[in-house]
Coordinates of C-alpha atoms and ligand atoms in Angstrom, one line a residue:
M1 CA 227.0 338.7 277.6
P2 CA 227.6 336.8 274.6
A3 CA 231.2 336.9 272.9
S4 CA 231.8 339.4 269.6
W5 CA 233.0 338.4 266.4
H6 CA 233.8 340.9 264.1
I7 CA 233.6 338.9 260.0
L8 CA 235.5 341.8 256.8
C9 CA 234.9 340.5 254.0
R10 CA 235.2 342.2 250.0
V11 CA 233.8 340.2 247.3
V12 CA 236.5 340.3 244.8
D13 CA 234.1 339.0 242.8
H14 CA 231.0 336.1 242.1
Y15 CA 229.1 335.5 244.6
G16 CA 232.1 332.8 247.2
D17 CA 233.0 335.7 249.5
A18 CA 229.3 337.2 250.3
G19 CA 229.0 333.3 250.1
V20 CA 231.0 331.8 252.7
C21 CA 231.2 334.6 255.4
W22 CA 227.6 335.2 255.5
R23 CA 227.6 330.4 255.7
L24 CA 230.2 331.4 258.7
A25 CA 228.5 334.7 260.4
R26 CA 225.1 333.2 260.0
Q27 CA 226.6 329.3 262.1
L28 CA 228.7 331.4 264.6
A29 CA 225.7 333.4 265.6
N30 CA 222.8 330.5 265.9
E31 CA 224.6 328.0 266.9
Y32 CA 227.8 329.2 269.1
D33 CA 225.3 332.1 270.1
L34 CA 228.1 334.5 269.5
D35 CA 227.7 338.4 269.3
V36 CA 228.1 338.3 265.1
T37 CA 228.5 341.3 262.6
L38 CA 229.3 340.5 259.0
F39 CA 230.8 344.0 258.1
I40 CA 230.5 343.9 254.1
D41 CA 231.4 345.8 251.6
D42 CA 229.0 345.0 248.4
A43 CA 225.8 345.3 249.5
A44 CA 224.1 344.1 246.1
T45 CA 226.1 340.8 246.0
L46 CA 224.8 339.3 249.4
Q47 CA 221.6 340.0 249.3
R48 CA 221.7 337.7 246.2
L49 CA 222.0 335.0 248.5
I50 CA 219.5 337.1 251.5
P51 CA 216.6 338.2 249.3
A52 CA 216.0 339.8 252.9
L53 CA 218.3 342.5 253.2
D54 CA 217.7 345.7 252.7
T55 CA 220.7 347.1 250.8
T56 CA 219.8 350.6 251.7
Q57 CA 220.3 350.2 255.4
N58 CA 223.8 350.3 256.4
R59 CA 223.3 349.0 259.3
Q60 CA 220.7 345.4 260.0
R61 CA 220.1 342.4 261.6
I62 CA 219.5 339.5 260.1
D63 CA 219.1 336.3 260.8
N64 CA 220.3 337.3 264.3
V65 CA 223.6 338.4 262.7
T66 CA 224.4 342.1 262.2
V67 CA 225.9 343.3 258.8
Q68 CA 227.2 346.2 258.0
R69 CA 228.5 348.3 255.4
L70 CA 232.6 348.2 255.2
T71 CA 234.2 350.8 254.0
D72 CA 238.0 351.4 253.7
T73 CA 237.2 354.9 256.6
L74 CA 235.2 352.7 258.4
T75 CA 234.4 354.5 262.0
P76 CA 236.2 351.5 264.4
P77 CA 233.9 350.3 267.2
S78 CA 233.4 351.7 270.0
S79 CA 234.7 348.5 271.8
W80 CA 236.5 345.9 270.4
P81 CA 235.4 342.4 269.6
E82 CA 236.9 339.1 270.9
V83 CA 237.6 337.9 266.7
I84 CA 238.4 340.1 264.7
V85 CA 237.6 337.7 261.2
D86 CA 239.5 339.2 258.0
A87 CA 237.8 337.5 255.0
F88 CA 240.6 336.3 252.1
G89 CA 243.4 338.4 253.9
S90 CA 241.2 341.6 252.3
G91 CA 243.2 343.5 255.6
L92 CA 240.6 346.3 257.4
P93 CA 240.2 349.6 256.6
S94 CA 242.9 352.2 257.4
T95 CA 240.7 353.3 260.1
W96 CA 241.0 350.4 262.2
L97 CA 244.3 349.9 262.6
A98 CA 245.4 353.3 263.3
A99 CA 242.7 352.3 266.1
L100 CA 245.6 349.3 266.8
E101 CA 247.9 351.0 266.6
R102 CA 246.9 353.1 269.3
D103 CA 245.3 350.8 271.6
F104 CA 248.5 348.2 270.5
P105 CA 251.3 349.9 270.9
P106 CA 254.0 347.1 269.9
L107 CA 256.4 346.3 272.6
T108 CA 253.4 346.6 275.0
A109 CA 252.7 343.6 277.0
T110 CA 249.0 343.1 275.7
P111 CA 247.2 341.1 278.9
K112 CA 245.0 338.1 276.8
N113 CA 241.1 339.0 277.5
A114 CA 237.7 339.8 275.8
N115 CA 239.4 343.6 274.9
T116 CA 242.5 341.9 273.3
P117 CA 241.2 340.7 269.7
H118 CA 242.1 338.1 268.2
W119 CA 243.1 339.2 264.3
I120 CA 242.1 335.4 262.1
V121 CA 243.5 336.1 258.4
L122 CA 240.5 333.2 257.2
E123 CA 242.8 332.0 253.8
Y124 CA 240.7 330.6 250.8
L125 CA 239.9 326.5 250.6
S126 CA 242.7 324.9 249.2
A127 CA 243.4 320.4 249.5
E128 CA 247.4 321.7 248.8
P129 CA 249.2 319.5 251.4
W130 CA 251.2 323.0 252.0
I131 CA 248.4 324.5 253.6
E132 CA 249.1 321.8 256.5
T133 CA 252.1 323.7 257.3
M134 CA 251.0 326.8 257.6
H135 CA 247.5 326.6 259.1
G136 CA 247.0 327.7 262.9
A137 CA 250.2 330.2 261.8
A138 CA 251.5 333.3 263.5
S139 CA 251.7 336.4 261.8
P140 CA 252.2 339.3 263.7
P141 CA 250.8 342.0 262.6
P142 CA 254.0 345.1 261.9
S143 CA 253.2 348.3 264.7
I144 CA 250.3 346.7 266.5
E145 CA 250.8 344.4 269.7
L146 CA 248.3 341.5 269.0
P147 CA 247.3 338.3 268.5
R148 CA 246.9 337.7 264.5
H149 CA 246.9 333.7 263.2
F150 CA 246.5 331.9 259.6
F151 CA 243.6 329.7 258.9
F152 CA 243.0 327.7 256.0
P153 CA 240.0 325.7 255.6
G154 CA 241.1 322.4 254.4
F155 CA 239.8 318.9 253.6
T156 CA 241.9 317.3 256.1
E157 CA 242.2 317.5 260.9
A158 CA 245.2 319.4 260.1
S159 CA 243.3 321.9 258.5
G160 CA 240.9 324.2 259.0
G161 CA 238.5 322.2 258.5
L162 CA 235.0 323.5 256.1
L163 CA 232.2 325.3 256.5
R164 CA 228.9 322.4 257.3
E165 CA 226.2 323.4 260.0
K166 CA 224.8 320.8 262.7
N167 CA 221.3 320.0 261.3
L168 CA 222.9 319.7 257.5
L169 CA 223.1 316.8 256.9
D170 CA 219.7 315.7 258.5
E171 CA 217.8 318.0 256.6
R172 CA 219.8 316.7 253.6
D173 CA 219.4 313.1 254.6
A174 CA 215.2 314.0 255.7
F175 CA 215.3 315.7 252.2
R176 CA 215.9 312.6 250.4
S177 CA 214.7 310.0 252.5
L178 CA 213.1 307.1 249.9
E179 CA 208.9 307.7 251.1
H180 CA 210.0 311.7 250.5
F181 CA 212.3 312.9 247.9
P182 CA 210.1 312.3 244.9
D183 CA 207.1 313.8 245.7
A184 CA 210.0 317.0 247.8
R185 CA 211.7 316.7 244.6
R186 CA 208.9 317.2 242.3
A187 CA 207.8 319.9 244.7
F188 CA 210.6 322.4 244.8
L189 CA 211.5 321.4 240.9
E190 CA 208.4 322.4 240.2
R191 CA 209.0 325.6 242.2
L192 CA 211.3 326.4 240.0
G193 CA 209.2 325.8 237.1
V194 CA 210.3 322.3 235.5
E195 CA 207.4 319.7 235.5
A196 CA 207.5 316.4 233.6
L197 CA 211.4 315.0 234.0
P198 CA 211.3 311.4 232.0
P199 CA 212.4 309.1 235.5
E200 CA 214.4 307.9 232.7
A201 CA 216.2 311.4 232.6
L202 CA 220.0 312.2 234.2
L203 CA 219.3 315.6 236.0
V204 CA 222.0 317.6 236.0
S205 CA 222.8 321.3 238.0
L206 CA 225.2 323.2 236.1
F207 CA 226.2 326.3 237.7
C208 CA 229.6 327.3 236.3
Y209 CA 232.0 330.3 234.8
D210 CA 232.0 331.2 231.4
T211 CA 234.2 328.9 229.1
P212 CA 234.9 328.0 225.6
A213 CA 234.6 324.7 226.9
L214 CA 230.5 325.4 227.5
P215 CA 229.2 324.7 224.3
A216 CA 231.2 321.5 223.6
L217 CA 229.7 320.4 226.9
L218 CA 226.1 321.0 226.7
D219 CA 227.2 319.3 222.3
A220 CA 228.3 315.7 224.2
W221 CA 224.7 316.3 226.6
A222 CA 222.9 316.4 223.7
A223 CA 224.4 313.5 221.4
S224 CA 224.1 311.6 224.9
P225 CA 222.2 308.0 224.4
S226 CA 219.6 308.9 227.0
P227 CA 218.2 312.2 228.0
I228 CA 219.7 314.6 230.1
H229 CA 217.6 317.6 231.6
C230 CA 220.4 320.9 232.8
L231 CA 219.0 323.1 235.6
L232 CA 220.9 326.3 234.0
P233 CA 221.0 329.0 237.1
E234 CA 219.9 332.2 235.1
T235 CA 223.1 333.8 236.7
V236 CA 225.6 330.7 233.9
A237 CA 226.7 332.2 231.2
P238 CA 223.9 333.6 229.6
K239 CA 225.5 334.4 226.2
T240 CA 227.1 331.5 225.5
V241 CA 224.1 329.3 226.4
Q242 CA 222.2 331.8 223.8
Q243 CA 224.8 331.8 221.5
W244 CA 223.9 327.7 221.6
R245 CA 220.3 327.9 221.8
N246 CA 220.8 329.4 218.7
T247 CA 222.9 327.4 216.5
T248 CA 222.3 324.1 217.6
T249 CA 219.3 322.8 215.5
T250 CA 218.7 319.2 217.3
R251 CA 219.2 319.4 220.6
S252 CA 218.4 315.4 220.8
A253 CA 218.5 314.1 224.3
L254 CA 219.0 317.3 226.5
T255 CA 216.6 320.1 227.7
L256 CA 218.3 323.4 229.7
H257 CA 216.2 324.6 232.3
T258 CA 217.1 327.8 232.9
V259 CA 216.2 328.0 236.2
P260 CA 216.7 331.6 239.2
F261 CA 219.1 332.4 241.2
L262 CA 218.5 331.0 244.5
P263 CA 218.5 332.3 248.1
Q264 CA 221.6 330.2 249.6
A265 CA 219.3 329.3 252.1
D266 CA 216.9 327.2 249.1
F267 CA 220.8 326.5 247.7
D268 CA 221.3 322.6 248.9
R269 CA 218.0 321.9 247.7
L270 CA 218.9 322.0 243.6
L271 CA 221.8 320.3 245.0
W272 CA 220.3 317.4 246.5
C273 CA 217.4 317.0 243.9
C274 CA 220.1 316.5 241.1
D275 CA 222.0 312.5 240.1
L276 CA 225.1 315.2 239.1
N277 CA 226.1 318.7 239.6
F278 CA 228.3 321.0 237.7
V279 CA 230.0 323.4 240.6
R280 CA 232.6 326.1 240.8
G281 CA 234.6 328.6 242.6
E282 CA 234.5 327.4 246.4
D283 CA 231.2 327.6 248.4
S284 CA 229.0 325.8 246.0
F285 CA 232.5 322.9 245.8
V286 CA 232.1 322.3 249.4
R287 CA 228.4 322.6 249.0
A288 CA 228.2 319.4 246.5
Q289 CA 230.4 317.8 248.4
W290 CA 227.9 317.6 251.4
A291 CA 225.0 316.7 248.5
A292 CA 226.9 312.7 248.4
R293 CA 226.5 312.8 244.9
P294 CA 228.8 313.2 242.1
F295 CA 230.1 316.4 241.5
V296 CA 231.9 318.2 238.9
W297 CA 234.5 321.4 240.0
Q298 CA 235.6 324.2 238.5
A299 CA 237.6 325.9 240.4
Y300 CA 238.7 330.4 240.6
R301 CA 240.2 330.8 237.1
Q302 CA 244.0 332.0 237.6
N303 CA 246.6 332.7 235.4
E304 CA 249.1 330.6 233.9
Y305 CA 246.4 328.2 234.8
A306 CA 247.4 328.4 238.8
H307 CA 244.3 326.9 239.7
L308 CA 245.4 323.5 237.3
A309 CA 247.8 323.2 240.4
K310 CA 244.5 323.1 243.0
V311 CA 242.4 321.1 241.3
D312 CA 244.8 318.0 241.4
A313 CA 245.7 318.5 244.7
F314 CA 241.7 318.1 245.3
L315 CA 241.5 314.5 243.1
Q316 CA 244.5 313.5 244.4
R317 CA 242.8 313.6 247.8
Y318 CA 238.9 312.9 246.1
L319 CA 240.3 309.4 244.2
A320 CA 242.7 308.4 247.1
D321 CA 240.1 305.1 247.7
A322 CA 237.2 305.4 244.8
P323 CA 236.7 302.6 242.6
D324 CA 239.8 301.9 239.6
A325 CA 237.3 302.8 236.6
L326 CA 236.9 306.3 238.3
K327 CA 240.6 306.9 238.3
T328 CA 241.2 308.0 235.2
P329 CA 237.7 308.8 234.2
L330 CA 237.1 311.8 236.4
P331 CA 240.3 313.6 236.7
D332 CA 240.8 313.6 232.8
F333 CA 237.4 314.9 232.4
T334 CA 237.7 317.1 235.7
R335 CA 241.1 318.6 234.1
V336 CA 240.1 319.1 230.4
W337 CA 236.9 321.3 231.9
N338 CA 239.1 323.7 233.5
D339 CA 241.4 323.6 230.6
E340 CA 240.1 325.2 227.8
R341 CA 243.4 324.4 225.7
Q342 CA 241.8 320.8 225.9
T343 CA 237.9 321.2 224.4
S344 CA 238.8 319.5 221.7
R345 CA 239.0 316.2 224.4
L346 CA 235.6 317.2 226.0
A347 CA 233.4 315.0 224.3
D348 CA 235.1 312.2 224.5
A349 CA 235.8 312.7 228.6
W350 CA 232.4 312.9 228.7
R351 CA 231.4 309.3 227.6
S352 CA 234.2 307.8 229.0
L353 CA 233.0 309.2 232.5
A354 CA 228.9 308.5 231.4
V355 CA 229.1 304.9 231.9
Q356 CA 231.3 305.1 235.6
R357 CA 228.0 306.2 237.3
P358 CA 227.7 304.4 239.5
A359 CA 230.0 303.0 240.7
F360 CA 230.8 307.8 240.9
K361 CA 228.0 307.4 242.9
K362 CA 229.3 305.8 244.9
L363 CA 232.7 307.5 245.4
A364 CA 230.3 310.5 246.1
R365 CA 228.6 308.9 249.6
D366 CA 231.7 307.3 250.5
W367 CA 233.6 310.3 250.7
A368 CA 230.7 312.8 252.0
Q369 CA 230.4 309.9 254.9
Q370 CA 234.7 310.1 255.3
L371 CA 234.4 314.3 255.6
S372 CA 231.6 314.0 257.7
A373 CA 233.0 313.0 260.1
Q374 CA 235.1 315.3 260.8
T375 CA 234.5 318.2 262.8
D376 CA 233.7 321.4 261.2
L377 CA 235.8 324.8 260.1
A378 CA 233.2 327.4 262.8
Q379 CA 233.8 324.4 266.0
R380 CA 237.0 323.9 264.7
L381 CA 237.8 328.1 264.7
V382 CA 236.4 328.5 267.7
T383 CA 238.5 326.4 268.9
F384 CA 240.9 328.2 267.6
C385 CA 240.2 331.0 269.6
A386 CA 239.1 330.1 272.2
N387 CA 242.9 327.7 273.0
R388 CA 244.7 330.9 271.6
E389 CA 248.3 331.7 273.2
A390 CA 249.5 334.5 271.8
Ligands
TRH1 O1 230.1 332.8 242.6 P1 231.8 331.7 242.7 O2 232.5 331.3 241.0 O3 232.0 332.4 243.7 C1 234.1 332.2 243.5 C2 234.5 331.8 244.7 O4 234.0 332.0 245.6 C3 236.1 331.4 244.6 O5 236.9 330.9 245.8 C4 236.6 332.7 244.9 O6 237.7 333.1 244.7 C5 236.1 334.1 244.1 O7 234.2 333.6 244.2 C6 236.3 335.3 244.3 O8 231.6 330.1 243.6 P2 230.5 329.7 245.2 O9 232.3 329.7 245.9 O10 230.6 328.2 244.9 O11 230.1 330.2 245.5 C7 228.5 330.7 244.8 C8 227.5 331.1 246.5 O12 226.1 331.5 245.4 C9 227.5 330.3 247.3 O13 227.7 330.2 248.4 C10 226.4 329.4 246.7 C11 225.4 330.5 246.1 N1 224.7 329.7 244.9 C12 223.2 330.4 245.9 O14 223.2 331.4 246.7 N2 222.2 330.7 244.6 C13 222.1 330.2 243.4 O15 221.3 330.1 242.5 C14 223.8 329.3 243.2 C15 223.4 329.0 241.8 C16 224.4 329.9 244.0

């Protein structure tokens, strides 16, 4: 009987909460033969990633995962799973907490066995050094005698690692093999309604949050000395983009292609087709790194510009072994793209980065190679839970 794992996900906003949890659930179920149930409160958001999901169903089976609607009054499971993953620390339903208190009252010795759930708090991804001190730390829940630990995704062996399916890199390399790629890319892009790309064009994907810097970026691309074709997912800042289309007479070098929001299973191919990927948040940010192509990250905006510390922490790791030619233009442009107060500098920052494309391509390849030598997050999580002491 495979061990049962429950993943609980409350969607804050956008797609990443659901995106990360679905990716983890699929991998645990299909690569570790675990009996996985994903409890999620926002079925509509998950359905954008999995078109086959029936949002009218409270419980259904997809891709060897049981997907169940999460509410705060959800009836506790008839028997506790081996692991409960509390995604992004959003907490368990009050009904579950009451049942856990009843079953595992404080100060009682709870045997470490399959009926004593291990409570994992899966945190958001961060490159910041401090997460290494918190990763794996015990945080026993008040009034419930259960092991609970923090699990911090990250870029080092001292963290929880990054989500990476076992066959991902082989699939990427097969898609991008020399004899296969031109046809594979053309077929994929034609499916998106993108045809006849000039061979000299720079193909960029732009998955970003709406920002005052967006029109400035589109203007900078329109003024490019060589053609730029931009794949723009339909959900990206529609009003800002339409306003730019209406007010910008000369588009000159830039061609914008609005493309459909793809099933998550297809999203990697979008990144693999492009020469440069603008990504955001957490999951697309990681997927762009596995694509081993140049990328620019827009962090999820936080008050008081706290996200800039997260951007700097990542840039510091990413650029540690970068070619000197990139050590100024890449962080400079990334900071401008993440801080609309600096929008007036965006065009210059883009021009300084755009000329470093060979170095940028090498850095992206080397970084992906370096990261792929590490064990992935699912492996680390399964190992962590198998070795639990408490
Ligand atoms: O959508 P996001 O901005 O989600 C954010 C982040 O996860 C952030 O860390 C979190 O704090 C916030 O939500 C609450 O960006 P992210 O993380 O890249 O998630 C997008 C998901 O959507 C990802 O799994 C890729 C997927 N996707 C598709 O499946 N098809 C598409 O066409 C596109 C553009 C994205």
